[in-house]
Backbone as a printed PyTorch tensor [residue, N CA C, xyz], in Angstrom:
tensor([[[  0.7700,  -1.1340,  -0.0540],
         [ -0.0850,   0.0840,  -0.0500],
         [  0.6810,   0.8860,  -0.0670]],

        [[  0.6640,   2.0800,  -0.8630],
         [  1.4930,   3.1740,  -1.0030],
         [  0.5740,   4.6980,  -0.4920]],

        [[  1.1450,   5.5920,   0.0470],
         [  0.6640,   6.6420,   0.4540],
         [  1.2660,   8.0300,  -0.1370]],

        [[  0.3500,   9.0170,  -1.0590],
         [  0.8520,  10.0220,  -1.6230],
         [  1.4300,  11.1340,  -0.4940]],

        [[  2.4690,  11.5610,  -0.5490],
         [  2.9070,  12.8110,   0.2850],
         [  2.7040,  14.0340,  -0.6150]],

        [[  2.1050,  15.0430,  -0.2380],
         [  1.8020,  16.4230,  -0.6650],
         [  2.8590,  17.3260,  -0.1110]],

        [[  3.4610,  18.1260,  -0.9390],
         [  4.3610,  19.2880,  -0.5830],
         [  3.9250,  20.5540,  -1.1540]],

        [[  4.4920,  21.5250,  -0.5690],
         [  4.1690,  22.8720,  -0.9980],
         [  2.8940,  23.2700,  -1.0650]],

        [[  2.1650,  22.8460,  -0.1060],
         [  0.4760,  23.1880,  -0.1010],
         [  0.2990,  24.5520,   0.0190]],

        [[ -0.8070,  25.0920,  -0.6800],
         [ -1.1520,  26.4630,  -0.6810],
         [ -2.6860,  26.5880,  -1.0070]],

        [[ -3.4170,  27.0080,   0.0600],
         [ -4.7080,  27.3200,   0.0440],
         [ -5.0200,  28.5500,  -1.0740]],

        [[ -5.7750,  28.0250,  -2.1080],
         [ -6.1210,  28.8970,  -3.1720],
         [ -7.3200,  29.6270,  -2.8030]],

        [[ -8.4870,  28.9290,  -2.2300],
         [ -9.6780,  29.5900,  -1.9280],
         [-10.5770,  28.7620,  -0.9550]],

        [[-11.0500,  29.3510,  -0.0110],
         [-12.1840,  28.5060,   0.9280],
         [-13.5850,  29.4650,   0.7660]],

        [[-14.5730,  28.7620,   0.7300],
         [-15.8420,  29.3540,   0.4150],
         [-16.9300,  28.7850,   1.1100]],

        [[-17.6480,  29.4350,   1.7060],
         [-18.9910,  28.4960,   2.0430],
         [-20.3030,  29.0720,   1.2390]],

        [[-21.2190,  28.1320,   1.2500],
         [-22.2980,  28.1970,   0.4170],
         [-23.6680,  27.0600,   0.3540]],

        [[-24.1800,  27.0640,  -0.1600],
         [-25.0120,  25.9700,  -0.3400],
         [-25.0340,  25.1180,  -1.5330]],

        [[-25.0990,  23.5990,  -1.2040],
         [-25.3820,  22.6510,  -2.3470],
         [-26.7390,  21.7930,  -2.1750]],

        [[-27.5640,  21.9770,  -2.9160],
         [-28.8730,  21.3520,  -2.9820],
         [-29.6000,  21.8160,  -1.6770]],

        [[-29.3780,  23.0020,  -1.0780],
         [-30.0710,  23.5690,  -0.0400],
         [-29.3470,  23.4130,   1.3230]],

        [[-28.1730,  22.6210,   1.2910],
         [-27.4300,  21.9940,   2.4660],
         [-26.2960,  23.2420,   2.5090]],

        [[-25.9840,  23.3120,   3.7530],
         [-24.7260,  24.3500,   4.2960],
         [-23.5170,  23.5590,   3.6290]],

        [[-22.8110,  24.1790,   3.0580],
         [-21.3780,  23.5920,   2.8440],
         [-20.3520,  24.5280,   2.5440]],

        [[-19.1150,  23.9120,   2.5860],
         [-17.6930,  24.7420,   2.2850],
         [-16.8770,  23.9330,   1.3460]],

        [[-15.9970,  24.8480,   0.6470],
         [-15.2020,  24.0510,  -0.1670],
         [-13.8890,  24.7810,   0.0220]],

        [[-12.9850,  23.8200,  -0.2820],
         [-11.3740,  24.5550,  -0.0800],
         [-10.7590,  23.8580,  -0.9890]],

        [[ -9.9790,  24.6630,  -1.8840],
         [ -8.8810,  24.2760,  -2.8530],
         [ -7.7750,  24.5360,  -2.6220]],

        [[ -6.8520,  23.3780,  -2.9250],
         [ -5.3850,  23.4490,  -2.1860],
         [ -4.5310,  23.0840,  -3.1660]],

        [[ -3.6960,  23.8920,  -3.7710],
         [ -2.6440,  23.4930,  -4.8980],
         [ -1.2360,  23.0060,  -4.1100]],

        [[ -0.7640,  21.9260,  -4.5470],
         [  0.6430,  21.5500,  -4.0950],
         [  1.1690,  20.8780,  -5.1280]],

        [[  2.0360,  19.7980,  -4.5010],
         [  2.8990,  19.2080,  -5.3130],
         [  2.8350,  17.6120,  -4.8180]],

        [[  2.7070,  16.5320,  -5.5690],
         [  2.9360,  15.2880,  -5.1450],
         [  3.7580,  14.5850,  -6.0950]],

        [[  4.8510,  13.8760,  -5.4430],
         [  5.8300,  13.0490,  -6.6140],
         [  6.0670,  13.8930,  -7.5030]],

        [[  6.5710,  15.0840,  -7.3820],
         [  7.0450,  16.1310,  -8.2780],
         [  6.3210,  16.7470,  -9.2800]],

        [[  4.9740,  16.3480,  -9.2020],
         [  3.9720,  16.6940, -10.1450],
         [  2.7970,  17.6760,  -9.5270]],

        [[  2.6860,  18.8270, -10.2240],
         [  1.6010,  19.9630,  -9.7990],
         [  0.5170,  19.0120,  -9.4620]],

        [[ -0.4310,  19.2910,  -8.1940],
         [ -1.6320,  18.6570,  -7.9270],
         [ -2.3470,  19.5270,  -7.4850]],

        [[ -3.6220,  19.3900,  -7.7480],
         [ -4.7870,  20.0470,  -6.9450],
         [ -5.5670,  19.3930,  -6.1470]],

        [[ -5.8800,  19.8470,  -5.0550],
         [ -6.7560,  18.7410,  -4.1350],
         [ -7.9110,  19.8090,  -3.8460]],

        [[ -9.0860,  19.1510,  -3.7160],
         [-10.5030,  19.8900,  -3.2860],
         [-11.4250,  19.2440,  -2.3840]],

        [[-11.6750,  19.6940,  -1.2190],
         [-12.2210,  19.1640,  -0.2300],
         [-13.9110,  19.9170,  -0.2950]],

        [[-14.7760,  19.1350,  -0.0730],
         [-16.2200,  19.6370,  -0.0850],
         [-16.9510,  18.9930,   0.9880]],

        [[-17.3200,  19.7460,   2.1470],
         [-18.1070,  19.2130,   3.2240],
         [-19.4870,  19.6780,   2.7620]],

        [[-20.4070,  18.8570,   3.1840],
         [-21.7870,  19.2080,   2.9260],
         [-22.7910,  18.5240,   4.2320]],

        [[-23.3400,  19.5580,   5.0640],
         [-24.1740,  18.8390,   6.1220],
         [-25.3620,  19.4900,   6.1080]],

        [[-26.5280,  18.6510,   6.7880],
         [-27.9000,  19.1970,   6.9660],
         [-28.2320,  19.1890,   8.2830]],

        [[-27.1490,  19.5440,   8.9940],
         [-27.6400,  19.8330,  10.4950],
         [-27.3850,  18.6810,  11.4320]],

        [[-27.6440,  17.4810,  10.8760],
         [-27.4880,  16.0470,  11.8660],
         [-26.1970,  15.4140,  11.3560]],

        [[-25.9850,  15.4250,   9.7860],
         [-25.0430,  14.5950,   9.2900],
         [-24.1450,  15.4040,   8.5040]],

        [[-23.2960,  15.0110,   8.3030],
         [-21.7400,  15.5100,   7.3340],
         [-21.3860,  14.6560,   6.2080]],

        [[-21.1080,  15.1750,   5.3520],
         [-20.4340,  14.3150,   4.2140],
         [-19.1560,  15.3070,   3.6240]],

        [[-17.9150,  14.4520,   3.9650],
         [-16.8120,  15.1680,   3.2160],
         [-16.4860,  14.3800,   2.0410]],

        [[-16.0330,  15.1760,   0.9040],
         [-15.8600,  14.6030,  -0.3690],
         [-14.1650,  15.2660,  -0.7930]],

        [[-13.3300,  14.4080,  -1.0230],
         [-12.0520,  15.0080,  -1.3870],
         [-11.6070,  14.3070,  -2.9380]],

        [[-11.2460,  15.3160,  -3.7530],
         [-10.8410,  14.6450,  -5.1410],
         [ -9.3950,  15.4230,  -5.3250]],

        [[ -8.5230,  14.6830,  -6.1530],
         [ -7.1520,  15.2890,  -6.5880],
         [ -7.0250,  15.0250,  -8.0880]],

        [[ -6.3290,  16.0000,  -8.6720],
         [ -6.2770,  15.9730, -10.0460],
         [ -4.4260,  16.4030, -10.1380]],

        [[ -3.7960,  15.6010, -11.1810],
         [ -2.6000,  15.8250, -11.4430],
         [ -2.4600,  16.3460, -12.8060]],

        [[ -3.8760,  16.4400, -13.7310],
         [ -3.9690,  16.8240, -15.0390],
         [ -5.2970,  17.3280, -15.3800]],

        [[ -5.5630,  18.2500, -16.3140],
         [ -6.8470,  18.4080, -16.8920],
         [ -7.5280,  18.8940, -15.4410]],

        [[ -6.9910,  20.0700, -15.0180],
         [ -7.6310,  20.7900, -13.5280],
         [ -8.8160,  21.1960, -14.0330]],

        [[ -9.3270,  21.8020, -14.9680],
         [-10.6880,  22.4520, -15.2050],
         [-11.5920,  21.5030, -15.1230]],

        [[-11.1530,  20.4620, -16.1710],
         [-12.0550,  19.4460, -16.6690],
         [-12.6150,  18.6640, -15.0230]],

        [[-11.4890,  18.2170, -14.4570],
         [-11.7170,  17.5220, -13.4310],
         [-12.3140,  18.1210, -12.3370]],

        [[-12.1020,  19.4100, -11.8970],
         [-13.1960,  20.4630, -11.0320],
         [-14.5060,  20.3420, -11.4200]],

        [[-14.7730,  20.4300, -12.6730],
         [-16.0810,  20.5470, -13.1360],
         [-16.9680,  19.2580, -12.9250]],

        [[-16.1900,  18.0650, -13.1890],
         [-16.7110,  16.8100, -12.8400],
         [-17.0100,  16.4930, -11.4230]],

        [[-15.9940,  16.9850, -10.4580],
         [-16.0210,  17.0410,  -9.1610],
         [-17.2190,  17.7320,  -8.4560]],

        [[-17.4090,  18.7740,  -9.0860],
         [-18.4140,  19.6680,  -8.5720],
         [-19.9100,  19.1100,  -9.2440]],

        [[-20.0520,  18.6360, -10.2640],
         [-21.1800,  17.7470, -10.7060],
         [-21.4530,  16.7600,  -9.8320]],

        [[-20.5130,  15.9640,  -9.5290],
         [-20.9440,  14.8380,  -8.4310],
         [-21.2460,  15.6000,  -7.0910]],

        [[-20.5970,  16.4360,  -6.5460],
         [-21.0480,  16.9800,  -5.2940],
         [-22.5980,  17.4130,  -5.4380]],

        [[-22.8320,  18.0550,  -6.5970],
         [-24.4720,  18.6370,  -6.6000],
         [-25.2960,  17.3670,  -6.6100]],

        [[-24.9540,  16.2490,  -6.7310],
         [-25.8960,  15.1410,  -6.3540],
         [-26.1750,  14.7250,  -5.1500]],

        [[-25.4980,  15.0670,  -4.2040],
         [-25.7860,  14.7600,  -3.0950],
         [-27.1170,  15.1910,  -2.2820]],

        [[-27.7390,  14.1330,  -1.7590],
         [-29.1490,  14.3070,  -1.1750],
         [-29.2010,  13.6090,   0.4090]],

        [[-29.4310,  14.1220,   1.4270],
         [-29.4990,  13.2230,   2.5630],
         [-31.0480,  12.6580,   2.6540]],

        [[-31.0210,  11.4150,   2.9790],
         [-32.3820,  10.8060,   3.4800],
         [-32.8110,  10.8530,   4.7050]]])
């Protein structure tokens, strides 16, 4: 089992908002993993009782991967 180590981390933005009516926050971090530029995004969504945290990372096609990640988080619904 391998574990990636991230170096030179820099928070690019942090924002609060709503996803499907739920409170959420998102943080985008730029860094380096194994010598390759990497972007990591964290999204937390909560309904007041439960929370879901989703993390994604990309080493290429940053814009396309960010859009796909955001499409995924917009499907979250708590039952």
